Amino acid sequence: MYSHIHVYTSPVTTWRVRSVFTPDRSNKMDVPWSLSARFVGSFAYFTIKDRLPQILTKVIDTVHRNKHKFLEEYGEEGVEAEKRALSFFSKLRNEMQTDKDVLPLTDSQPDAQLWNQYLNYQNTLLNDGEQPSWFKSPWLYVECYMYRRIHEGLVLSPPICEFDVFEEAKNASFFESQQAILALCAHLQELNKSIAGLSANQLREELFKLLQVSLWANKCDLSISAGQDNAQRFSILSSLEALKPFILVDNMDSVWTVLSTSTLRRTGKDSRSRVDIVLDNAGFELVTDFVLADALLSSKLATEVHFHGKCLPWFVSDTTKQDFNWTIGQLRGANHKCMSKCGSTWQEYLQQESWVYHEHLFWTLPHEFCHMAQAAPDLYSEMQKSDLVIFKGDLNYRKLTGDRKWDFTVPFSQALTTFQPAPLCSLRTLKADVQVGLKPGVGENLTASEPDWMTSGKYGVVQFSASL
Ligand code: F6P
Ligand code: MG
């Protein structure tokens, strides 16, 4: 089934990706349709028709505005590269807007072959004579593909290959959230002073607060706002009670049970308990994830936290290794003591390896997570070492559930199909029209009263699954 395995080494970790992806059809389950722009009027349709072209227009604008920087850094070669990238992006926007076929990638990046094999696989899902195209294919696939094509446009435009077209927006959103970040860092410093003496109930309440902060911070992504400023300007902590009614599934108790049980289980021999956080957006959301990770260590609910970030600029605001390090660096250098203390402590955690940053190509492939065991077995084994994997954000939820038209009441564990490497929890605000695990009638009532409830980011879930 697989022709050979590539092994790549990065300073962070060693990872591999199977070079050929063939979904296992022997164990096929009945699953609903993928969301797609072929459903005219759906959010997927609106995204491909309007939102993604808007994001591409911003990309074009950003590259153009940086022309002088390229000139300074690389001379005339930089200006030529800028022109090449701009014409690539304009052509890409036109392909999307006129529903052209999905084209194979032409660069020689390590994942190009995987993408092209996935295109062949998409081909097998269509009727004879049909080709995967922007509006006909699954939304999840083509939306991921757009970000990979942006990467291709830069890779094919040396010497500006490494330019992160979303970096300015990500950094600006961090600065715009300064007040909220400061309040959160101050809260953490206060909490850490007393955390060792808290009763189990008190600790549970504190953990729930930080889970909710990390949940609501997911409103701040720059993809839903098509790259427009979407920063958190005030402290979320004081709004948690008011936001509670908007949590449609609240499995925080299960999260507490799994963490407190793994803490009790720790003995001299098995003295570790590990939480993994599959990161989403840089900026305020990333800081809330750091704060949660810090409290997990200082409360001893975990002895190590593993973060998973993206290898490429992705969905505008997703965290790359550069964003991860930049954020800690900004906090360390901040004028305010609470913030600089947080930054220094987090840097130490990384040095001591009680915090570990991982990157893996799988996170920037278009696959649903139920394909992980087959397409990236090394990553799946890594996840299996965890006591709890927290998946942040909307895109991860879409990949967990396969981005399909599930009934609202289908259990979360069923929508995960075969994906359950460890107990897992999704912290996600709803920004795409897929939702499972609701009580009967809830989805229908919301649809009647607030037609955009699944895409507005107003609602959230803390959804847990321990087994299939
Ligand atoms: O563009 C669609 C989308 O996938 C939405 O579902 C969501 O708004 C955004 O992009 C990504 O959201 P998140 O950063 O929470 O994964
Ligand atoms: Mg995101």
Short mmCIF file of C-alpha atoms and ligand atoms in Angstrom, two decimals:
data_model
loop_
_atom_site.label_atom_id
_atom_site.label_comp_id
_atom_site.label_asym_id
_atom_site.label_seq_id
_atom_site.Cartn_x
_atom_site.Cartn_y
_atom_site.Cartn_z
CA MET A 1 0.00 0.00 0.00
CA TYR A 2 2.86 2.41 0.75
CA SER A 3 5.79 2.75 -1.62
CA HIS A 4 8.30 4.03 0.93
CA ILE A 5 8.60 6.13 4.06
CA HIS A 6 10.31 9.51 4.22
CA VAL A 7 12.02 10.44 7.45
CA TYR A 8 12.64 14.13 8.12
CA THR A 9 14.60 15.51 11.00
CA SER A 10 13.96 18.91 12.46
CA PRO A 11 15.66 20.40 15.52
CA VAL A 12 12.37 19.90 17.34
CA THR A 13 11.60 16.28 16.74
CA THR A 14 11.99 13.48 14.24
CA TRP A 15 8.94 12.74 12.20
CA ARG A 16 7.91 10.75 9.24
CA VAL A 17 5.06 10.68 6.82
CA ARG A 18 3.96 7.73 4.76
CA SER A 19 4.62 8.69 1.19
CA VAL A 20 1.45 7.18 -0.20
CA PHE A 21 -1.94 7.67 1.33
CA THR A 22 -4.65 5.16 0.56
CA PRO A 23 -7.67 5.24 2.84
CA ASP A 24 -8.49 1.84 4.22
CA ARG A 25 -11.72 0.81 2.53
CA SER A 26 -11.95 -2.61 4.16
CA ASN A 27 -13.52 -1.13 7.27
CA LYS A 28 -15.74 1.49 5.64
CA MET A 29 -18.41 3.01 7.87
CA ASP A 30 -21.49 4.84 6.76
CA VAL A 31 -20.66 8.51 7.09
CA PRO A 32 -22.63 11.56 5.92
CA TRP A 33 -21.65 13.87 3.05
CA SER A 34 -18.67 16.15 3.36
CA LEU A 35 -19.53 19.85 3.63
CA SER A 36 -18.83 21.42 0.26
CA ALA A 37 -19.36 24.56 -1.78
CA ARG A 38 -21.42 22.38 -4.11
CA PHE A 39 -24.26 23.06 -1.61
CA VAL A 40 -25.18 26.53 -2.87
CA GLY A 41 -25.96 28.94 -0.04
CA SER A 42 -24.04 26.92 2.58
CA PHE A 43 -21.24 28.47 4.65
CA ALA A 44 -18.77 26.41 2.57
CA TYR A 45 -20.19 28.02 -0.59
CA PHE A 46 -19.96 31.49 0.90
CA THR A 47 -16.38 30.77 2.06
CA ILE A 48 -15.10 29.65 -1.33
CA LYS A 49 -17.05 32.32 -3.18
CA ASP A 50 -16.23 35.32 -0.95
CA ARG A 51 -14.14 34.70 2.14
CA LEU A 52 -11.16 32.89 0.61
CA PRO A 53 -10.82 35.32 -2.33
CA GLN A 54 -10.81 38.13 0.27
CA ILE A 55 -7.99 36.41 2.16
CA LEU A 56 -6.04 35.99 -1.09
CA THR A 57 -6.54 39.67 -1.89
CA LYS A 58 -5.03 40.51 1.49
CA VAL A 59 -2.11 38.19 0.75
CA ILE A 60 -1.50 40.00 -2.54
CA ASP A 61 -1.64 43.34 -0.77
CA THR A 62 0.78 42.19 1.94
CA VAL A 63 3.36 40.89 -0.54
CA HIS A 64 3.08 44.09 -2.55
CA ARG A 65 3.50 46.29 0.55
CA ASN A 66 6.68 44.40 1.41
CA LYS A 67 8.30 45.11 -1.97
CA HIS A 68 10.79 47.56 -0.42
CA LYS A 69 11.75 45.09 2.26
CA PHE A 70 12.48 42.48 -0.46
CA LEU A 71 14.48 45.08 -2.39
CA GLU A 72 16.53 45.95 0.70
CA GLU A 73 17.14 42.32 1.59
CA TYR A 74 17.74 40.79 -1.82
CA GLY A 75 18.11 43.65 -4.31
CA GLU A 76 16.52 43.32 -7.77
CA GLU A 77 16.13 39.57 -7.28
CA GLY A 78 13.74 40.29 -4.41
CA VAL A 79 11.65 42.58 -6.62
CA GLU A 80 11.49 39.95 -9.36
CA ALA A 81 10.41 37.37 -6.76
CA GLU A 82 7.67 39.69 -5.54
CA LYS A 83 6.32 40.02 -9.10
CA ARG A 84 6.42 36.25 -9.59
CA ALA A 85 4.58 35.60 -6.32
CA LEU A 86 1.95 38.26 -7.11
CA SER A 87 1.18 36.80 -10.50
CA PHE A 88 0.95 33.31 -8.94
CA PHE A 89 -1.54 34.53 -6.32
CA SER A 90 -3.69 36.43 -8.85
CA LYS A 91 -3.88 33.30 -11.00
CA LEU A 92 -4.77 31.23 -7.93
CA ARG A 93 -7.59 33.63 -7.05
CA ASN A 94 -8.91 33.39 -10.56
CA GLU A 95 -8.79 29.55 -10.50
CA MET A 96 -10.83 29.59 -7.32
CA GLN A 97 -13.40 32.15 -8.44
CA THR A 98 -14.00 30.42 -11.77
CA ASP A 99 -14.23 26.93 -10.23
CA LYS A 100 -11.24 25.52 -12.09
CA ASP A 101 -9.97 21.99 -11.46
CA VAL A 102 -7.69 21.45 -8.47
CA LEU A 103 -4.17 21.36 -9.90
CA PRO A 104 -1.33 19.13 -8.69
CA LEU A 105 1.42 20.89 -6.73
CA THR A 106 4.56 21.64 -8.70
CA ASP A 107 7.10 22.36 -5.97
CA SER A 108 9.40 19.75 -4.48
CA GLN A 109 8.57 20.26 -0.82
CA PRO A 110 8.47 17.08 1.32
CA ASP A 111 4.66 17.00 1.37
CA ALA A 112 4.01 17.73 -2.34
CA GLN A 113 3.74 14.08 -3.30
CA LEU A 114 1.27 13.45 -0.46
CA TRP A 115 -0.94 16.32 -1.62
CA ASN A 116 -0.89 15.02 -5.19
CA GLN A 117 -1.80 11.54 -4.01
CA TYR A 118 -4.65 13.01 -2.00
CA LEU A 119 -5.85 14.74 -5.18
CA ASN A 120 -5.91 11.33 -6.90
CA TYR A 121 -7.89 9.97 -3.98
CA GLN A 122 -10.40 12.85 -4.30
CA ASN A 123 -10.71 11.92 -7.93
CA THR A 124 -11.84 8.42 -7.02
CA LEU A 125 -14.70 9.89 -4.95
CA LEU A 126 -16.29 11.65 -7.93
CA ASN A 127 -18.46 10.35 -10.73
CA ASP A 128 -16.72 9.36 -13.95
CA GLY A 129 -15.66 12.36 -15.97
CA GLU A 130 -15.79 14.76 -12.99
CA GLN A 131 -12.56 16.36 -11.76
CA PRO A 132 -12.00 17.77 -8.26
CA SER A 133 -12.60 21.51 -8.46
CA TRP A 134 -12.91 24.37 -5.96
CA PHE A 135 -16.69 24.28 -5.70
CA LYS A 136 -17.25 20.55 -6.26
CA SER A 137 -14.72 19.15 -3.77
CA PRO A 138 -15.02 18.82 0.01
CA TRP A 139 -14.67 22.23 1.64
CA LEU A 140 -12.07 20.98 4.14
CA TYR A 141 -9.87 19.75 1.31
CA VAL A 142 -9.98 22.87 -0.88
CA GLU A 143 -9.65 25.30 2.01
CA CYS A 144 -6.49 23.52 3.23
CA TYR A 145 -5.30 23.37 -0.38
CA MET A 146 -5.53 27.15 -0.73
CA TYR A 147 -3.05 27.65 2.13
CA ARG A 148 -0.74 25.02 0.66
CA ARG A 149 -0.92 26.77 -2.74
CA ILE A 150 0.01 30.07 -1.07
CA HIS A 151 3.04 28.27 0.28
CA GLU A 152 3.77 26.90 -3.20
CA GLY A 153 3.61 30.43 -4.65
CA LEU A 154 6.33 31.56 -2.25
CA VAL A 155 8.47 28.44 -2.55
CA LEU A 156 8.50 28.97 -6.32
CA SER A 157 9.58 32.60 -5.82
CA PRO A 158 13.08 32.44 -4.38
CA PRO A 159 14.59 34.20 -2.47
CA ILE A 160 11.37 35.17 -0.64
CA CYS A 161 10.39 31.51 0.00
CA GLU A 162 10.40 31.88 3.78
CA PHE A 163 8.19 34.99 3.90
CA ASP A 164 5.18 34.45 6.20
CA VAL A 165 2.39 36.43 4.55
CA PHE A 166 0.34 36.36 7.77
CA GLU A 167 3.08 37.31 10.23
CA GLU A 168 2.23 41.04 10.36
CA ALA A 169 -1.44 40.30 11.12
CA LYS A 170 -0.56 37.72 13.78
CA ASN A 171 1.88 40.02 15.51
CA ALA A 172 -0.50 42.98 15.35
CA SER A 173 -3.23 40.89 16.95
CA PHE A 174 -0.88 40.04 19.84
CA PHE A 175 -0.18 43.73 20.46
CA GLU A 176 -3.86 44.63 20.23
CA SER A 177 -4.62 42.12 22.99
CA GLN A 178 -2.02 43.51 25.41
CA GLN A 179 -4.52 44.48 28.11
CA ALA A 180 -6.22 41.09 28.07
CA ILE A 181 -2.83 39.34 28.10
CA LEU A 182 -1.65 41.43 31.02
CA ALA A 183 -4.79 40.63 33.03
CA LEU A 184 -4.38 36.95 32.35
CA CYS A 185 -0.68 36.89 33.28
CA ALA A 186 -1.51 38.73 36.52
CA HIS A 187 -4.26 36.20 37.26
CA LEU A 188 -1.83 33.32 36.74
CA GLN A 189 0.81 34.87 39.03
CA GLU A 190 -1.77 35.25 41.80
CA LEU A 191 -3.09 31.73 41.28
CA ASN A 192 0.38 30.21 41.39
CA LYS A 193 1.02 31.79 44.80
CA SER A 194 -1.75 29.72 46.36
CA ILE A 195 -2.15 26.78 44.02
CA ALA A 196 -0.25 24.25 46.16
CA GLY A 197 -2.65 24.80 49.07
CA LEU A 198 -5.94 24.58 47.14
CA SER A 199 -8.46 21.86 47.93
CA ALA A 200 -9.42 19.50 45.10
CA ASN A 201 -12.67 21.42 44.61
CA GLN A 202 -10.95 24.77 44.49
CA LEU A 203 -8.39 23.46 42.02
CA ARG A 204 -11.16 22.04 39.89
CA GLU A 205 -12.85 25.47 39.77
CA GLU A 206 -9.59 27.17 38.83
CA LEU A 207 -8.96 24.64 36.07
CA PHE A 208 -12.48 25.19 34.72
CA LYS A 209 -11.87 28.94 34.56
CA LEU A 210 -8.71 28.50 32.51
CA LEU A 211 -10.35 25.98 30.21
CA GLN A 212 -13.12 28.48 29.50
CA VAL A 213 -10.62 31.30 28.93
CA SER A 214 -8.81 29.10 26.41
CA LEU A 215 -12.16 28.18 24.82
CA TRP A 216 -13.42 31.75 24.36
CA ALA A 217 -10.03 32.96 23.15
CA ASN A 218 -10.75 30.84 20.08
CA LYS A 219 -13.12 33.57 18.93
CA CYS A 220 -10.06 35.60 17.98
CA ASP A 221 -8.94 33.81 14.82
CA LEU A 222 -8.06 35.87 11.78
CA SER A 223 -9.50 33.44 9.24
CA ILE A 224 -13.15 33.92 10.23
CA SER A 225 -12.58 37.70 10.07
CA ALA A 226 -10.86 37.31 6.67
CA GLY A 227 -7.66 38.75 8.13
CA GLN A 228 -9.35 41.76 9.80
CA ASP A 229 -8.37 42.68 13.34
CA ASN A 230 -10.23 40.33 15.71
CA ALA A 231 -8.26 40.80 18.92
CA GLN A 232 -9.39 40.32 22.52
CA ARG A 233 -9.33 43.78 24.07
CA PHE A 234 -10.59 43.20 27.59
CA SER A 235 -10.09 40.51 30.21
CA ILE A 236 -12.24 37.44 29.52
CA LEU A 237 -12.05 36.35 33.16
CA SER A 238 -14.79 38.69 34.27
CA SER A 239 -17.14 37.51 31.49
CA LEU A 240 -16.98 33.76 32.10
CA GLU A 241 -20.26 33.55 34.04
CA ALA A 242 -22.13 35.55 31.41
CA LEU A 243 -20.73 33.32 28.66
CA LYS A 244 -21.66 30.01 30.36
CA PRO A 245 -25.09 29.70 28.65
CA PHE A 246 -23.32 29.72 25.29
CA ILE A 247 -21.37 26.53 26.04
CA LEU A 248 -23.50 23.98 24.21
CA VAL A 249 -21.62 20.91 25.41
CA ASP A 250 -19.81 21.14 28.72
CA ASN A 251 -17.68 18.08 29.48
CA MET A 252 -15.30 19.88 31.84
CA ASP A 253 -16.09 17.35 34.57
CA SER A 254 -14.73 14.54 32.39
CA VAL A 255 -11.56 16.56 31.76
CA TRP A 256 -11.16 17.00 35.51
CA THR A 257 -11.74 13.29 36.12
CA VAL A 258 -9.13 12.22 33.60
CA LEU A 259 -6.55 14.70 34.90
CA SER A 260 -7.13 14.03 38.60
CA THR A 261 -7.11 10.26 38.03
CA SER A 262 -3.84 10.35 36.13
CA THR A 263 -2.39 12.46 38.99
CA LEU A 264 -3.49 9.90 41.61
CA ARG A 265 -2.16 7.07 39.47
CA ARG A 266 1.34 8.51 39.54
CA THR A 267 3.75 6.37 41.49
CA GLY A 268 7.54 6.34 41.77
CA LYS A 269 7.74 4.08 38.74
CA ASP A 270 5.25 5.87 36.58
CA SER A 271 5.80 9.40 37.73
CA ARG A 272 4.76 11.26 34.61
CA SER A 273 1.45 12.52 33.36
CA ARG A 274 1.30 14.16 29.99
CA VAL A 275 -1.11 16.61 28.42
CA ASP A 276 -0.87 17.47 24.72
CA ILE A 277 -2.28 20.68 23.26
CA VAL A 278 -2.86 20.74 19.52
CA LEU A 279 -2.54 24.47 19.08
CA ASP A 280 -4.67 26.75 16.98
CA ASN A 281 -4.23 30.52 16.72
CA ALA A 282 -1.27 32.69 17.69
CA GLY A 283 -1.93 35.97 19.53
CA PHE A 284 -4.24 36.03 22.54
CA GLU A 285 -5.40 32.42 22.11
CA LEU A 286 -1.83 31.10 22.28
CA VAL A 287 -1.22 33.01 25.52
CA THR A 288 -4.35 31.46 27.06
CA ASP A 289 -3.02 28.02 26.08
CA PHE A 290 0.30 28.83 27.76
CA VAL A 291 -1.52 29.96 30.90
CA LEU A 292 -3.53 26.73 30.99
CA ALA A 293 -0.34 24.68 30.44
CA ASP A 294 1.44 26.58 33.22
CA ALA A 295 -1.40 25.94 35.69
CA LEU A 296 -1.42 22.24 34.76
CA LEU A 297 2.24 22.01 35.75
CA SER A 298 2.11 24.15 38.87
CA SER A 299 -0.96 22.29 40.15
CA LYS A 300 0.76 18.99 39.31
CA LEU A 301 -2.23 17.89 37.26
CA ALA A 302 0.42 17.26 34.60
CA THR A 303 4.18 16.83 34.72
CA GLU A 304 4.73 17.61 31.04
CA VAL A 305 2.86 19.53 28.37
CA HIS A 306 3.47 18.90 24.67
CA PHE A 307 2.44 21.56 22.15
CA HIS A 308 1.78 20.81 18.49
CA GLY A 309 2.13 23.63 15.97
CA LYS A 310 2.02 24.10 12.21
CA CYS A 311 4.98 23.74 9.80
CA LEU A 312 3.55 26.37 7.41
CA PRO A 313 1.59 29.62 7.69
CA TRP A 314 -1.95 28.23 7.94
CA PHE A 315 -5.53 29.54 8.12
CA VAL A 316 -4.10 33.04 8.61
CA SER A 317 -3.51 32.98 12.35
CA ASP A 318 -2.40 29.42 13.20
CA THR A 319 0.71 29.07 15.34
CA THR A 320 4.03 28.19 13.72
CA LYS A 321 7.28 27.55 15.59
CA GLN A 322 8.31 31.12 14.79
CA ASP A 323 5.07 32.49 16.35
CA PHE A 324 5.50 30.24 19.38
CA ASN A 325 9.03 31.46 20.09
CA TRP A 326 8.21 35.06 19.17
CA THR A 327 5.33 35.16 21.65
CA ILE A 328 7.46 33.88 24.52
CA GLY A 329 10.20 36.34 23.53
CA GLN A 330 7.73 39.26 23.53
CA LEU A 331 6.46 38.33 26.96
CA ARG A 332 9.97 37.95 28.37
CA GLY A 333 10.91 41.38 27.08
CA ALA A 334 7.67 43.07 28.19
CA ASN A 335 7.84 46.08 30.50
CA HIS A 336 5.26 44.67 32.82
CA LYS A 337 6.58 42.35 35.53
CA CYS A 338 3.67 39.86 35.36
CA MET A 339 4.20 39.38 31.65
CA SER A 340 7.99 39.13 31.76
CA LYS A 341 7.81 36.66 34.65
CA CYS A 342 5.47 34.45 32.59
CA GLY A 343 7.76 34.66 29.55
CA SER A 344 10.87 33.71 31.58
CA THR A 345 9.12 30.82 33.35
CA TRP A 346 7.83 29.44 30.05
CA GLN A 347 11.27 29.68 28.48
CA GLU A 348 12.62 27.68 31.44
CA TYR A 349 9.89 25.07 31.03
CA LEU A 350 11.02 24.63 27.44
CA GLN A 351 14.67 24.37 28.46
CA GLN A 352 13.84 21.79 31.13
CA GLU A 353 11.61 19.98 28.64
CA SER A 354 8.59 20.00 30.89
CA TRP A 355 7.16 21.87 27.90
CA VAL A 356 7.96 20.39 24.49
CA TYR A 357 7.13 21.90 21.10
CA HIS A 358 6.46 19.49 18.22
CA GLU A 359 5.80 20.07 14.56
CA HIS A 360 4.56 17.52 12.08
CA LEU A 361 3.52 17.82 8.45
CA PHE A 362 0.28 15.97 9.10
CA TRP A 363 -1.28 19.07 10.69
CA THR A 364 -1.00 20.92 7.37
CA LEU A 365 -2.31 18.10 5.21
CA PRO A 366 -6.02 17.99 4.30
CA HIS A 367 -6.72 14.67 6.01
CA GLU A 368 -9.42 14.06 8.56
CA PHE A 369 -7.93 12.88 11.83
CA CYS A 370 -9.39 9.38 11.44
CA HIS A 371 -6.72 8.93 8.73
CA MET A 372 -3.85 9.82 11.09
CA ALA A 373 -3.03 6.27 12.21
CA GLN A 374 -2.57 5.28 8.58
CA ALA A 375 -1.08 8.44 7.06
CA ALA A 376 1.17 9.50 9.97
CA PRO A 377 1.60 6.51 12.30
CA ASP A 378 4.51 8.12 14.15
CA LEU A 379 2.32 11.08 15.14
CA TYR A 380 -0.49 8.75 16.18
CA SER A 381 1.93 6.83 18.44
CA GLU A 382 3.09 10.12 19.93
CA MET A 383 -0.54 11.02 20.76
CA GLN A 384 -1.03 7.61 22.35
CA LYS A 385 1.56 8.55 24.99
CA SER A 386 -0.70 11.29 26.26
CA ASP A 387 -3.11 11.21 29.22
CA LEU A 388 -5.20 13.92 27.57
CA VAL A 389 -5.04 15.58 24.16
CA ILE A 390 -6.67 19.00 23.93
CA PHE A 391 -7.61 20.04 20.39
CA LYS A 392 -7.95 23.78 20.07
CA GLY A 393 -10.30 25.51 17.68
CA ASP A 394 -12.68 25.13 14.84
CA LEU A 395 -10.48 23.63 12.14
CA ASN A 396 -9.33 20.86 14.48
CA TYR A 397 -13.00 20.14 15.25
CA ARG A 398 -13.73 19.93 11.56
CA LYS A 399 -10.89 17.46 11.13
CA LEU A 400 -11.95 15.46 14.19
CA THR A 401 -15.47 15.03 12.84
CA GLY A 402 -14.47 14.78 9.17
CA ASP A 403 -16.32 18.06 8.38
CA ARG A 404 -19.51 16.21 7.52
CA LYS A 405 -23.24 16.82 7.66
CA TRP A 406 -23.74 14.85 10.87
CA ASP A 407 -27.03 14.96 12.74
CA PHE A 408 -26.68 17.24 15.75
CA THR A 409 -27.38 14.38 18.18
CA VAL A 410 -24.78 11.92 16.86
CA PRO A 411 -22.39 11.16 19.75
CA PHE A 412 -18.97 12.85 19.48
CA SER A 413 -17.22 9.47 19.75
CA GLN A 414 -19.18 8.25 16.70
CA ALA A 415 -18.23 11.29 14.63
CA LEU A 416 -14.56 10.64 15.51
CA THR A 417 -15.04 7.36 13.57
CA THR A 418 -11.76 5.56 14.29
CA PHE A 419 -9.77 8.38 15.91
CA GLN A 420 -9.13 7.95 19.62
CA PRO A 421 -5.38 7.74 20.33
CA ALA A 422 -5.94 8.90 23.94
CA PRO A 423 -8.69 10.62 25.95
CA LEU A 424 -9.33 13.81 24.01
CA CYS A 425 -11.14 17.09 24.38
CA SER A 426 -12.07 19.76 21.87
CA LEU A 427 -12.18 23.42 22.99
CA ARG A 428 -13.88 25.13 20.09
CA THR A 429 -16.06 28.09 19.28
CA LEU A 430 -18.46 27.29 16.44
CA LYS A 431 -17.33 28.85 13.16
CA ALA A 432 -18.31 26.13 10.68
CA ASP A 433 -21.59 24.30 10.22
CA VAL A 434 -20.69 21.00 11.76
CA GLN A 435 -21.79 20.10 15.29
CA VAL A 436 -22.42 16.79 17.03
CA GLY A 437 -23.26 15.59 20.53
CA LEU A 438 -26.16 17.96 21.21
CA LYS A 439 -29.27 17.06 23.17
CA PRO A 440 -32.36 16.45 20.97
CA GLY A 441 -33.95 19.68 19.76
CA VAL A 442 -31.09 22.03 20.72
CA GLY A 443 -29.67 22.34 17.20
CA GLU A 444 -33.09 22.66 15.59
CA ASN A 445 -34.22 25.36 18.06
CA LEU A 446 -31.05 27.37 17.52
CA THR A 447 -31.41 27.06 13.74
CA ALA A 448 -34.92 28.48 14.01
CA SER A 449 -33.99 31.37 16.31
CA GLU A 450 -30.43 32.24 15.16
CA PRO A 451 -29.69 31.00 11.64
CA ASP A 452 -25.96 31.78 11.95
CA TRP A 453 -25.42 30.09 15.35
CA MET A 454 -22.91 27.61 13.87
CA THR A 455 -20.67 30.19 12.22
CA SER A 456 -20.82 33.30 14.39
CA GLY A 457 -18.32 32.19 17.07
CA LYS A 458 -20.90 33.09 19.73
CA TYR A 459 -21.30 29.47 20.89
CA GLY A 460 -18.66 27.04 22.12
CA VAL A 461 -18.12 23.44 23.20
CA VAL A 462 -15.85 21.65 25.64
CA GLN A 463 -16.41 18.20 24.20
CA PHE A 464 -14.70 15.09 25.54
CA SER A 465 -14.32 11.51 24.40
CA ALA A 466 -12.46 8.76 26.21
CA SER A 467 -13.35 5.83 24.02
CA LEU A 468 -15.08 4.91 20.80
O1 F6P B 1 -12.70 29.57 6.96
C1 F6P B 1 -13.34 28.64 7.67
C2 F6P B 1 -12.71 28.23 8.92
O2 F6P B 1 -12.26 26.92 8.91
C3 F6P B 1 -13.78 28.37 9.94
O3 F6P B 1 -14.31 27.18 10.23
C4 F6P B 1 -13.08 29.11 11.02
O4 F6P B 1 -13.60 30.35 10.98
C5 F6P B 1 -11.65 29.31 10.65
O5 F6P B 1 -11.58 28.97 9.33
C6 F6P B 1 -10.67 28.59 11.46
O6 F6P B 1 -10.98 28.66 12.80
P1 F6P B 1 -10.01 28.20 13.94
O7 F6P B 1 -8.89 29.17 13.97
O8 F6P B 1 -10.82 28.22 15.18
O9 F6P B 1 -9.55 26.81 13.60
MG MG B 2 -6.93 28.90 13.32
#
